[in-house]
Coordinates of C-alpha atoms in Angstrom, one line a residue:
Chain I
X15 CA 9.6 1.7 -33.6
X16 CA 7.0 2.4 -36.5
X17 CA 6.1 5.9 -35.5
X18 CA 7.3 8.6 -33.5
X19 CA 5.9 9.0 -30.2
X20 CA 6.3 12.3 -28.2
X21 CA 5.5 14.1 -25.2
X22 CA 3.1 15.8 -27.1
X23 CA 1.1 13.0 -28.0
X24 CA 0.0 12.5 -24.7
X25 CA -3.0 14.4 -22.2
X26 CA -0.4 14.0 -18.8
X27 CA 3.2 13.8 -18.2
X28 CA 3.9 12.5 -14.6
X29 CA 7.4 12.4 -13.1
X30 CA 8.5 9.5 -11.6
X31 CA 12.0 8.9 -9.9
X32 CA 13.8 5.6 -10.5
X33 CA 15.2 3.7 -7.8
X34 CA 18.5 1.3 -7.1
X35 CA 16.6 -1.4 -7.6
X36 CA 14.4 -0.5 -10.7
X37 CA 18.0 -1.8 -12.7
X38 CA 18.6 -5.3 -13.0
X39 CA 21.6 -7.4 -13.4
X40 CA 22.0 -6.1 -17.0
X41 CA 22.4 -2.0 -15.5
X42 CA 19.0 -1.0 -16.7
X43 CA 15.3 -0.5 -16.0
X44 CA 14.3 -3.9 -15.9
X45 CA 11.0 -4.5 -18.2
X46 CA 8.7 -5.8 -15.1
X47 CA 9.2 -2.0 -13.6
X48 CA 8.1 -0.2 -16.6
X49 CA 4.4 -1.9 -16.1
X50 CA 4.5 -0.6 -12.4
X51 CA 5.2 3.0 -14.1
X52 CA 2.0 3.1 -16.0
X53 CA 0.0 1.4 -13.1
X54 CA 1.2 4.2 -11.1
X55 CA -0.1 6.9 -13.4
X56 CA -3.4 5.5 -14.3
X57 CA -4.5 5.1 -10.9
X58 CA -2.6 8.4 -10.0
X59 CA -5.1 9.6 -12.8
X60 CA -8.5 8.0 -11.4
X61 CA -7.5 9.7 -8.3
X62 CA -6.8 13.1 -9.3
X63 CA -9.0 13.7 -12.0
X64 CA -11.7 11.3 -11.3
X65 CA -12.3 11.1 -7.3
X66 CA -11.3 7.4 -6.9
X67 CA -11.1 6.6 -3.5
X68 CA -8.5 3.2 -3.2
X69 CA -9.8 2.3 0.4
X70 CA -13.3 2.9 -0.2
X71 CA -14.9 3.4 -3.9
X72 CA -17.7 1.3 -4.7
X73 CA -16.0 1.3 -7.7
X74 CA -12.8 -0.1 -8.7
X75 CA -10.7 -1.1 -11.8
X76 CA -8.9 -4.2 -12.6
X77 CA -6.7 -4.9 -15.3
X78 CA -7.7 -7.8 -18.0
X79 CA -4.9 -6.9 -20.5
X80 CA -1.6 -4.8 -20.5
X81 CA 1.6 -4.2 -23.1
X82 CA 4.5 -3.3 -23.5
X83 CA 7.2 -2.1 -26.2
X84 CA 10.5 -1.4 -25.3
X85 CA 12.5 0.8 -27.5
X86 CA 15.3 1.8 -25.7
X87 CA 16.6 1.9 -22.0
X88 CA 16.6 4.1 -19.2
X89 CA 18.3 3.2 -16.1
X90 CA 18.7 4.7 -12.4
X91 CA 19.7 7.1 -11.0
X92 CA 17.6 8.8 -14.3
X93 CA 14.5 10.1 -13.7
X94 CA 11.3 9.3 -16.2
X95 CA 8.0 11.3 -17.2
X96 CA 5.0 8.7 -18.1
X97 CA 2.5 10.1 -21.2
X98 CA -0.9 9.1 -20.3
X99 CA -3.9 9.5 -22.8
X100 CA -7.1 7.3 -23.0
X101 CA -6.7 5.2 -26.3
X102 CA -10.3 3.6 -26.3
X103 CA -13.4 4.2 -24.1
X104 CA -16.0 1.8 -23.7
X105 CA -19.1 1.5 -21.8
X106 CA -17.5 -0.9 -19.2
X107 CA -14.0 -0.6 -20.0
X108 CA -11.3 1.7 -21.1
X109 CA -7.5 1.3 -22.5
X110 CA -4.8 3.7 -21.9
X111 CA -1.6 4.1 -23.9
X112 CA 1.6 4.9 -22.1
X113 CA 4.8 6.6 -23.2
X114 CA 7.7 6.4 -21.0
X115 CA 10.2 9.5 -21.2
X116 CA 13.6 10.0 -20.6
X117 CA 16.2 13.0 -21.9
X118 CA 15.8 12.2 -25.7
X119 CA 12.6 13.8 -27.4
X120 CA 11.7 10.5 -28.6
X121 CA 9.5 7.7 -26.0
X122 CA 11.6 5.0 -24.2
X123 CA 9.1 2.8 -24.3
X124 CA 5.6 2.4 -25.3
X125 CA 2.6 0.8 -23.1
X126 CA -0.9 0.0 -23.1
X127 CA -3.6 -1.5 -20.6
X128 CA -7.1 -1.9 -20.1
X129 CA -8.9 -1.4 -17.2
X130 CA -12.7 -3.0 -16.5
X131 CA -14.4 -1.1 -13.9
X132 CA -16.6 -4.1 -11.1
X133 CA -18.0 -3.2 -7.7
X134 CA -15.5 -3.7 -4.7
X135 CA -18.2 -5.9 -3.0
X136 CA -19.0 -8.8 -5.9
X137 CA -16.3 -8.2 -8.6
X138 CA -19.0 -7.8 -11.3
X139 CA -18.3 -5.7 -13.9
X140 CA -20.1 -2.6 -14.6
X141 CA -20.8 0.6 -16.7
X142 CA -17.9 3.5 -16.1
X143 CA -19.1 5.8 -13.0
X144 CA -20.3 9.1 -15.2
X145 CA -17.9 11.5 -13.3
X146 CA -15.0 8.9 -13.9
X147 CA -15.8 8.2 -18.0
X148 CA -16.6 11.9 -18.4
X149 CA -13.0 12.8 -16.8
X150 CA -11.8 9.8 -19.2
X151 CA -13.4 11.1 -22.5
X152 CA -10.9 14.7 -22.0
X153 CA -8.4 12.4 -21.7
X154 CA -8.2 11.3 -25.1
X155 CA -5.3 12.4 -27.4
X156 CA -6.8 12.6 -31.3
X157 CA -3.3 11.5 -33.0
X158 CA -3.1 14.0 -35.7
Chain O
X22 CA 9.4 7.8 19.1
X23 CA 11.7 8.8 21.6
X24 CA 13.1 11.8 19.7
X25 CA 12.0 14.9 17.2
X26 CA 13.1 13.8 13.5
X27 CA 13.6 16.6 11.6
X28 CA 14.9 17.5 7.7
X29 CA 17.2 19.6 8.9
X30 CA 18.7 16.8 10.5
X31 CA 20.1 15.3 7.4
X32 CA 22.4 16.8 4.9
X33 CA 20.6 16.0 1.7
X34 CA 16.9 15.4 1.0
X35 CA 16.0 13.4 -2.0
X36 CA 12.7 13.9 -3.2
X37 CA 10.9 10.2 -4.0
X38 CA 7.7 9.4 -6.1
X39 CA 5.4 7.2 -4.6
X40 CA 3.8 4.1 -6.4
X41 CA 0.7 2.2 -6.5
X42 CA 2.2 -1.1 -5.8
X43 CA 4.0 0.1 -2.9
X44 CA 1.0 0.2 -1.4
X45 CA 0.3 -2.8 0.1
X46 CA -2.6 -4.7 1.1
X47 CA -3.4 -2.8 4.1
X48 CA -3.2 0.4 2.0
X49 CA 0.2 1.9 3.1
X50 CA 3.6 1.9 2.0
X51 CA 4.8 -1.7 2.5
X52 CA 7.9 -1.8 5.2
X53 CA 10.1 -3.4 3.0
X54 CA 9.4 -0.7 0.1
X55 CA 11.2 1.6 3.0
X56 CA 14.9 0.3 2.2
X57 CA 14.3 0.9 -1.3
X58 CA 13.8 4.3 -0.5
X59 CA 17.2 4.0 1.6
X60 CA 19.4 2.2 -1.1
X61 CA 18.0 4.4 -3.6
X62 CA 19.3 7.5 -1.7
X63 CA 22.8 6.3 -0.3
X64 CA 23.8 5.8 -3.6
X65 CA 22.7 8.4 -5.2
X66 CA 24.9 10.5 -2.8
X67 CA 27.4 8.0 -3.7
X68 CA 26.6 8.6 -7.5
X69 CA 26.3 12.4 -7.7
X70 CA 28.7 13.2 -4.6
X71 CA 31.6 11.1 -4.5
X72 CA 31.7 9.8 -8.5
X73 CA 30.4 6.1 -8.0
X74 CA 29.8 4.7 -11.5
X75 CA 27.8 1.1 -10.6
X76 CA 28.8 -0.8 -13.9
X77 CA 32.5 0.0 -13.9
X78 CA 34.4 1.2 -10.1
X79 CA 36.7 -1.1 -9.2
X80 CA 35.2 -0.7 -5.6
X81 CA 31.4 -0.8 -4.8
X82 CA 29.3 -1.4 -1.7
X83 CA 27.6 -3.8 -0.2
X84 CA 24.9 -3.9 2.7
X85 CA 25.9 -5.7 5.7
X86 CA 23.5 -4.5 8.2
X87 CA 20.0 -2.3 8.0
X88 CA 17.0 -1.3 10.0
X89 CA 14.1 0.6 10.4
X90 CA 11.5 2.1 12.7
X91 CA 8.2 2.7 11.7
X92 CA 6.5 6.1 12.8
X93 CA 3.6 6.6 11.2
X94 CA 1.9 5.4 7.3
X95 CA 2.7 6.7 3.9
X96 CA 1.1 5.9 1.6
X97 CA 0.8 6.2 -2.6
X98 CA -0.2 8.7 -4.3
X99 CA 1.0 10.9 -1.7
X100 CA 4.7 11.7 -2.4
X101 CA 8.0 11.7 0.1
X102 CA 11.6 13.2 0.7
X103 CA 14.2 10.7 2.1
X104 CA 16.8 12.8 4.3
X105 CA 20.1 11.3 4.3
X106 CA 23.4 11.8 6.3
X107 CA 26.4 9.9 7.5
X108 CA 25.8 8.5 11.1
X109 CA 29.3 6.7 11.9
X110 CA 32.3 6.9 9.1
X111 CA 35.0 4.1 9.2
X112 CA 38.1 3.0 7.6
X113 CA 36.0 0.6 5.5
X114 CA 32.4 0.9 6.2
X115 CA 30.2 3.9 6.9
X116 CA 26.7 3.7 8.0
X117 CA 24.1 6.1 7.0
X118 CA 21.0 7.2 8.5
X119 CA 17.4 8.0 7.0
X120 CA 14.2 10.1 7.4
X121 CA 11.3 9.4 5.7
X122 CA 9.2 12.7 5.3
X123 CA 5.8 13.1 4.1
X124 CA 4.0 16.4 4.5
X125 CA 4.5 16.5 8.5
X126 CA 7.4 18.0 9.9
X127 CA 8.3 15.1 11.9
X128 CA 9.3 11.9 10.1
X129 CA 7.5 9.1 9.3
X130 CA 10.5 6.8 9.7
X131 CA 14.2 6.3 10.4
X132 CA 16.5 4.1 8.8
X133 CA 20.0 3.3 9.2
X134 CA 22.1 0.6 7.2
X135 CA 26.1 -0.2 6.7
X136 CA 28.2 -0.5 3.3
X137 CA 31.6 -2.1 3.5
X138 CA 33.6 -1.1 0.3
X139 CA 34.9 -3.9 -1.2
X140 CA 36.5 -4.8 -4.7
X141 CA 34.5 -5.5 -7.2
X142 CA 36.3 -8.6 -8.9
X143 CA 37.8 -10.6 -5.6
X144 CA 34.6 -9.1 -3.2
X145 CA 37.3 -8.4 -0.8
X146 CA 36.8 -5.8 1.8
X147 CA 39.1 -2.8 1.5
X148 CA 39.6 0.8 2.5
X149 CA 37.5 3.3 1.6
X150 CA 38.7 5.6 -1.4
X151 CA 39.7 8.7 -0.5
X152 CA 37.3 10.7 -2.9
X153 CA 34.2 9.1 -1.5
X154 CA 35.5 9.6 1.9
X155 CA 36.1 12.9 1.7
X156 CA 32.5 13.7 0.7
X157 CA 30.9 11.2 3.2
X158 CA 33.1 13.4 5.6
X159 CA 30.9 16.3 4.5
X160 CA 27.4 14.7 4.9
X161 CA 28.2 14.1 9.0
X162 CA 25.3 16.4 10.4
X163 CA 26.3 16.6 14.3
X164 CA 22.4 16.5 15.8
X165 CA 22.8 19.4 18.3
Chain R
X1 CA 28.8 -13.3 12.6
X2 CA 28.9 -13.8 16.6
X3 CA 27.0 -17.2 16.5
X4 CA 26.4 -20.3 14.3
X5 CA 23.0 -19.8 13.3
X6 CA 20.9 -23.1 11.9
X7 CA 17.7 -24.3 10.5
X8 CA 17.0 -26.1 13.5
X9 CA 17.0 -22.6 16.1
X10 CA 13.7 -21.8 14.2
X11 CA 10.4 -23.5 14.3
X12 CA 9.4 -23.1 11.0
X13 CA 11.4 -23.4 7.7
X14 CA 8.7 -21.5 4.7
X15 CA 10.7 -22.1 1.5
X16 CA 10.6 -19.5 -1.4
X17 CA 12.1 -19.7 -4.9
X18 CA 13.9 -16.1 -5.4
X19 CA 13.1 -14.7 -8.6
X20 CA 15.3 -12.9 -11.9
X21 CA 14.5 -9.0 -10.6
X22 CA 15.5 -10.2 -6.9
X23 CA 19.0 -9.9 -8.2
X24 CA 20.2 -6.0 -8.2
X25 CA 23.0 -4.7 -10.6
X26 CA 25.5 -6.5 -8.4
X27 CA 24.5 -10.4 -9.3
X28 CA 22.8 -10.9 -5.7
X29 CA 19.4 -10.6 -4.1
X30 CA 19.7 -7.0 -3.2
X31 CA 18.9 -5.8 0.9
X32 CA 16.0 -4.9 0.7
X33 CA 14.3 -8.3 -0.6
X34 CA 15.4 -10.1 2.0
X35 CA 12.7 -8.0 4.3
X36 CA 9.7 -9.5 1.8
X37 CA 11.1 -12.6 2.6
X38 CA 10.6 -12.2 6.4
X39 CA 7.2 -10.5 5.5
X40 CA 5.8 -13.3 3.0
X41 CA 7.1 -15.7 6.2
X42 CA 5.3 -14.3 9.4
X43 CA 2.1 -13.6 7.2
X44 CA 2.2 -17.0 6.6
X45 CA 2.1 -18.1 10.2
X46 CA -0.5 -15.5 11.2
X47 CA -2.6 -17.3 7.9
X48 CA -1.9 -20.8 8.1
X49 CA -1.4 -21.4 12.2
X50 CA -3.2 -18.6 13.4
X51 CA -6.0 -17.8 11.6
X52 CA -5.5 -14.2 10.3
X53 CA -7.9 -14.0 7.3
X54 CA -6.0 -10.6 5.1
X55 CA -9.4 -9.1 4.0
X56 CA -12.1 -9.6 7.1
X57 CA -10.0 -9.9 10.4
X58 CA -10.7 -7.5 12.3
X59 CA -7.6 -7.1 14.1
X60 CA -4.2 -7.1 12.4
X61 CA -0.7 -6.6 12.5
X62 CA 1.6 -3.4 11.6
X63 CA 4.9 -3.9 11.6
X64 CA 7.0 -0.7 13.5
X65 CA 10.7 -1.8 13.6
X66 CA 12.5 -4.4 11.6
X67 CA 16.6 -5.1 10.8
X68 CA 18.2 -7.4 9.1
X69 CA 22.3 -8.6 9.5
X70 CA 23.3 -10.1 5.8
X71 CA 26.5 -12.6 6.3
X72 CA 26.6 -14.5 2.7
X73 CA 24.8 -13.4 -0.7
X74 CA 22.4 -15.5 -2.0
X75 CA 21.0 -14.9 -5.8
X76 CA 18.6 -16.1 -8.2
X77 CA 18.5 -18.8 -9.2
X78 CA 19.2 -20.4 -6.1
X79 CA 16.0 -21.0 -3.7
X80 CA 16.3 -20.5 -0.4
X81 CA 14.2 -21.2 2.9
X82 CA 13.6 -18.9 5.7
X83 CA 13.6 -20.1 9.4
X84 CA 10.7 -18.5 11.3
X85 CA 10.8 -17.9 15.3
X86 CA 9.1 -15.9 18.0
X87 CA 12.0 -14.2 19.5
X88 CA 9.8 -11.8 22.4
X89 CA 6.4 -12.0 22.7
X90 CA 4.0 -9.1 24.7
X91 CA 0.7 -8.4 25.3
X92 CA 0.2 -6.3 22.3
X93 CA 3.0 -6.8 20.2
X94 CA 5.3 -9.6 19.0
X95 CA 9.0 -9.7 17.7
X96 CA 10.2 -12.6 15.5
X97 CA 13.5 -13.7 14.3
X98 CA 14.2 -14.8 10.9
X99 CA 17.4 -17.1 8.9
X100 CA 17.5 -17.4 5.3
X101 CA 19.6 -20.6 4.4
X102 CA 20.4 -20.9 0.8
X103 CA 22.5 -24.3 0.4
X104 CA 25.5 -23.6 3.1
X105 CA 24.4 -24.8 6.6
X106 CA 24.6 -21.6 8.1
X107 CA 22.6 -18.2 7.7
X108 CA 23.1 -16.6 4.9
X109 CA 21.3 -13.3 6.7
X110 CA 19.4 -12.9 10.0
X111 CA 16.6 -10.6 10.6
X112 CA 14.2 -9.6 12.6
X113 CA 10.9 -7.4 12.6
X114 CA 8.3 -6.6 15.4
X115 CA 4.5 -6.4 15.1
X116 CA 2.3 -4.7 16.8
X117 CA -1.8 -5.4 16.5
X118 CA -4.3 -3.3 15.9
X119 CA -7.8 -2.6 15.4
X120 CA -8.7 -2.7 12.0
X121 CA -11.0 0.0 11.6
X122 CA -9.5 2.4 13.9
X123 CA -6.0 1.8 13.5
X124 CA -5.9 1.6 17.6
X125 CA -3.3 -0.7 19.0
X126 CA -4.5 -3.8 20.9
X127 CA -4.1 -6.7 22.6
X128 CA -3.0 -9.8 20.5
X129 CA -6.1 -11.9 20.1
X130 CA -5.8 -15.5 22.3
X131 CA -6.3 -17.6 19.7
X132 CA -3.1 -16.0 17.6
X133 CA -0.9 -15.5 21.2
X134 CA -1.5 -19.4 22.3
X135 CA 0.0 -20.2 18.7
X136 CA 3.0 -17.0 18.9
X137 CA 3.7 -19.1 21.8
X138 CA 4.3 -22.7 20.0
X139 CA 6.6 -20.6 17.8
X140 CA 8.9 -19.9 20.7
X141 CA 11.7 -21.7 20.4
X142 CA 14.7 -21.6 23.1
X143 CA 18.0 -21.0 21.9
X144 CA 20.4 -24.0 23.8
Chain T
X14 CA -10.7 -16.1 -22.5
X15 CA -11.2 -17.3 -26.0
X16 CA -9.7 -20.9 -25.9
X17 CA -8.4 -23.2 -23.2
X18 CA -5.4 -22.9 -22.0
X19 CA -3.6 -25.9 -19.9
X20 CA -0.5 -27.2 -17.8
X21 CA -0.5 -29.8 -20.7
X22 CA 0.3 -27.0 -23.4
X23 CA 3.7 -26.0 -22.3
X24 CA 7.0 -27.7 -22.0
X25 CA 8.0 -26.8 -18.3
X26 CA 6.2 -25.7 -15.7
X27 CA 7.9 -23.8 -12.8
X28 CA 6.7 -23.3 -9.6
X29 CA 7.1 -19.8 -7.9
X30 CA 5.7 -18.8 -4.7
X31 CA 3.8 -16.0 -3.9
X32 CA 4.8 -13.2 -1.5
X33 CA 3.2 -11.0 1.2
X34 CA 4.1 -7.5 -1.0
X35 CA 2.7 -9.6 -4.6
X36 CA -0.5 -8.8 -3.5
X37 CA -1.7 -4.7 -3.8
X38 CA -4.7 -3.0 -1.8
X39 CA -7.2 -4.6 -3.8
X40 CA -6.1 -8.2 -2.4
X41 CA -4.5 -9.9 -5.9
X42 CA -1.5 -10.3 -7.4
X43 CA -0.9 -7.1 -9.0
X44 CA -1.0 -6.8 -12.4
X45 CA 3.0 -6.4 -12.8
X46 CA 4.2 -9.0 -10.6
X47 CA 3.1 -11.3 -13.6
X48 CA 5.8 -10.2 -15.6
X49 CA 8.3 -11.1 -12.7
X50 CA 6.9 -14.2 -13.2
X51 CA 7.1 -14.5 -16.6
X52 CA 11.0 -13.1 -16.7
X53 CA 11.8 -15.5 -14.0
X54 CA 10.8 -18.3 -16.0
X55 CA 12.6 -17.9 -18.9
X56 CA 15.5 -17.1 -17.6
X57 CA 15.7 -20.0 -15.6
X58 CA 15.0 -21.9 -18.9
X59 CA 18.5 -20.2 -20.5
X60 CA 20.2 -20.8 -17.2
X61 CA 19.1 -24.1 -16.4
X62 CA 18.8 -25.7 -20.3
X63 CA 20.8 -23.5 -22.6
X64 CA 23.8 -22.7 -20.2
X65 CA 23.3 -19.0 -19.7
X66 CA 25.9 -17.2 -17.4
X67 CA 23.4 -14.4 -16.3
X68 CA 27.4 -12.9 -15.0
X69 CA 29.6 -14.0 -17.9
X70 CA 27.8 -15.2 -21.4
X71 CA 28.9 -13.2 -24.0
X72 CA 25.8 -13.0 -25.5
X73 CA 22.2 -12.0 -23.5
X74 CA 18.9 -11.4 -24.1
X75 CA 17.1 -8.3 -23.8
X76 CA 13.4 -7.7 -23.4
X77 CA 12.1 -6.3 -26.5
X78 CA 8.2 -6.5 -26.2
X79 CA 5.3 -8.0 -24.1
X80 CA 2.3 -8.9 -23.1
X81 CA -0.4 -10.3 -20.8
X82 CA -4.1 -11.2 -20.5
X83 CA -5.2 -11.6 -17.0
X84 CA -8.5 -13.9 -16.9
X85 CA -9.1 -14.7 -13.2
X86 CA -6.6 -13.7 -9.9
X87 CA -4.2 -15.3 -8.2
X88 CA -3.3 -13.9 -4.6
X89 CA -0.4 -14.5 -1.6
X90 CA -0.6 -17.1 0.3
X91 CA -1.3 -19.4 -2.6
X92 CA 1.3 -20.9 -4.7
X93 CA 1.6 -20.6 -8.9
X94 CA 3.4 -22.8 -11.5
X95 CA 4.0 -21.1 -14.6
X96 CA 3.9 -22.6 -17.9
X97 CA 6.8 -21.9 -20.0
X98 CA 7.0 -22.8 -23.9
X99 CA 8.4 -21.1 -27.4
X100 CA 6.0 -19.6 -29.5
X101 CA 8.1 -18.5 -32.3
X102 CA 11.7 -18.8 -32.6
X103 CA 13.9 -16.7 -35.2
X104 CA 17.0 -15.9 -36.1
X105 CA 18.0 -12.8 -33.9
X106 CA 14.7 -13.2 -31.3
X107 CA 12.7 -15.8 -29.6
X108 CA 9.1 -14.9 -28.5
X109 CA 7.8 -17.1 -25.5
X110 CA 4.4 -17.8 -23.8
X111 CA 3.4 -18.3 -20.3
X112 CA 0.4 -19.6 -18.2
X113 CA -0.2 -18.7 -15.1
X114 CA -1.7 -21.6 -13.0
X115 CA -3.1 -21.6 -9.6
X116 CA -5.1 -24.4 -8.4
X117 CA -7.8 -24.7 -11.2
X118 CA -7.2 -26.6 -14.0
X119 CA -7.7 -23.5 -16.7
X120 CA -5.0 -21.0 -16.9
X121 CA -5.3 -17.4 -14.8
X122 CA -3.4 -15.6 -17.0
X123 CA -1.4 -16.2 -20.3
X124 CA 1.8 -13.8 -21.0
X125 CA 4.3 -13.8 -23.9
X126 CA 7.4 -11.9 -24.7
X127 CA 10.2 -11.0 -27.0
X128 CA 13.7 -11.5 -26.4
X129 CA 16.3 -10.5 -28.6
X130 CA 20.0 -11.7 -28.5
X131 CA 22.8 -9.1 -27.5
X132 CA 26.3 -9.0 -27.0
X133 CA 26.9 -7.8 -23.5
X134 CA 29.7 -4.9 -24.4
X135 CA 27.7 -3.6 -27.4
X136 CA 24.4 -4.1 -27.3
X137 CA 24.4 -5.4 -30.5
X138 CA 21.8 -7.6 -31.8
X139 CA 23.2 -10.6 -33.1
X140 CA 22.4 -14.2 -33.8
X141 CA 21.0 -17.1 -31.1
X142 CA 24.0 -19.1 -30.4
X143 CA 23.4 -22.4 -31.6
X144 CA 23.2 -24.2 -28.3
X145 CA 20.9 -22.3 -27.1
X146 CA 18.8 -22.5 -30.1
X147 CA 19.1 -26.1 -30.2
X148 CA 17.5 -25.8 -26.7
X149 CA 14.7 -23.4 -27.8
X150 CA 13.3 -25.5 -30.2
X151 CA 12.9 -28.5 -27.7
X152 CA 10.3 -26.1 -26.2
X153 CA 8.1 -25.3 -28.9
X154 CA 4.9 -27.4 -28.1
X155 CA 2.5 -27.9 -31.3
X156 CA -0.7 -27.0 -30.1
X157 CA -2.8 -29.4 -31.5

């Protein structure tokens, strides 16, 4: 872990509660879950603060590229809080960075992916809706 | 649904964060996510209540029987409480049963499934230990 | 276990390769995988025997009540195959049995789950379509 | 995609198939489920070439990083193989790399991760046992 990464650091926490399952034969989070933590609060993001509609927006986002660091564990039955903040905003596409928080100060884990935004219909990629990249833009976390 | 489900039906209620991926193709909360939602609160009640500790008891659980009905859809982002109570308490199994609440006052589904204790080593069923039975004991809710 | 319960009660064997996460904390696929195993199996039929196209059909399939019996553990990375049947089949809804045989002869676990079809759009339940009930029926398979 | 990537390039393939639930509202294999993928692959390379005791063996492997690009979908009902070879093998850590094949030729996705060696009781990082090393360098494939 080259730097420290904090609550702080990020524009939303979101809670998220583990489950049984989330551990794996080794008694912790396994590493597969921690991707469905930060797809969870991207989207949870889009629709919030952005007006994405999953069963019926013209405009969706896929993912082309995602990350992961894994500094330490966390297990169930304890709960997380995911830092979200927009790392990179493009014209068609936008990357996230992810801290995953559990009772130390310091991030669990560390994540990134990118989203490109395509019509439902044709899967073509296009520009970012304005009301979505203008939500994105205060989204962004200057690290000082 | 041949009855009223209610939360105060059950004797704890464990709140539950939704996820994108549970979700499923048809936009609701997949039925098999449902018994995650169920193992998830059993043993937490096990955990917090009666002093399981899942890497190291000589005697855990195991799930010999489960089902559910289906009400009505949840669905991610929108988040749930999973009541829980003990239906029918043996010498050496207990079976639980489930609500699945979303912001209606009825329930969106009822579960039920059955743990046999057993030991951990030989996977032999055995008795239930007297400190977790003492405090399954206290989560029978008779439905008046 | 009442009965012996074989490969050859069932009318279609789907087989699936369990996975590293399908194994909880206690070394074996955990409960509540086994119901994505009856889910990957039916969906399956409705595809491959009957038609059901996931994106466009208009009518589908919601399941409302499903239970499962678990006899023997099965864990990664052993594959297993899961016996498909129509156990009851209605005018607008279907039940259908399921065994998952690992490498013993017998069931490992039996389950069950119950569809019901509806209307797309609306959500509204109706009649199973003829062209999916004349193959439901095919999957019947009399227990001797 | 910047170069091809082909069954030819890796030195097991493993065929996995697809589930009802892989799939999320948008009609793919969700972004995470790679990672299942990817986890289940190499583990079933320590199990299956390097003797791994996912229960026993003093010595595991922890997740320490890892990554995925996602170049064109895969979805339930159709079946993968995943490509499986060492990328860079060290002292403490081995990284892998994975391709993610459907029925084209080219590679849908291509993943990579970090695993560094444990012992179980400690956690503490310590050396690749030499017959599992032995057994990770019969899987690094020159790409030529």
């Amino acid at each position: 872990m080259a730097q420290e990464i904090l609550r702080s650091h990020f524009a939303h926490l979101y809670p998220i509660t583990t489950r049984w399952h989330d551990n794996d034969v080794y008694g912790h989070v396994n590493n597969v879950v921690y991707y469905s933590f930060f797809d969870t609060s991207a989207n949870r993001f889009l629709i919030e603060e952005c007006g994405l509609r999953i069963e019926t927006s013209p405009v969706i986002a896929y993912v082309v590229a995602s990350q992961c660091e894994y500094y330490s564990p966390v297990a169930y039955p304890g709960n997380i809080e995911v830092g979200f903040r927009v790392k990179k905003l493009g014209n068609r596409s936008v990357s996230y960075e992810f801290g995953v928080f559990s009772q130390k100060e310091q991030a669990c884990a560390l994540g990134a992916f990118t989203h490109v935004f395509v019509e439902r219909e044709s899967g073509r990629s296009v520009s970012i809706p304005e009301e979505i990249k203008s939500q994105l833009l205060k989204a962004i976390v200057p690290i000082v």
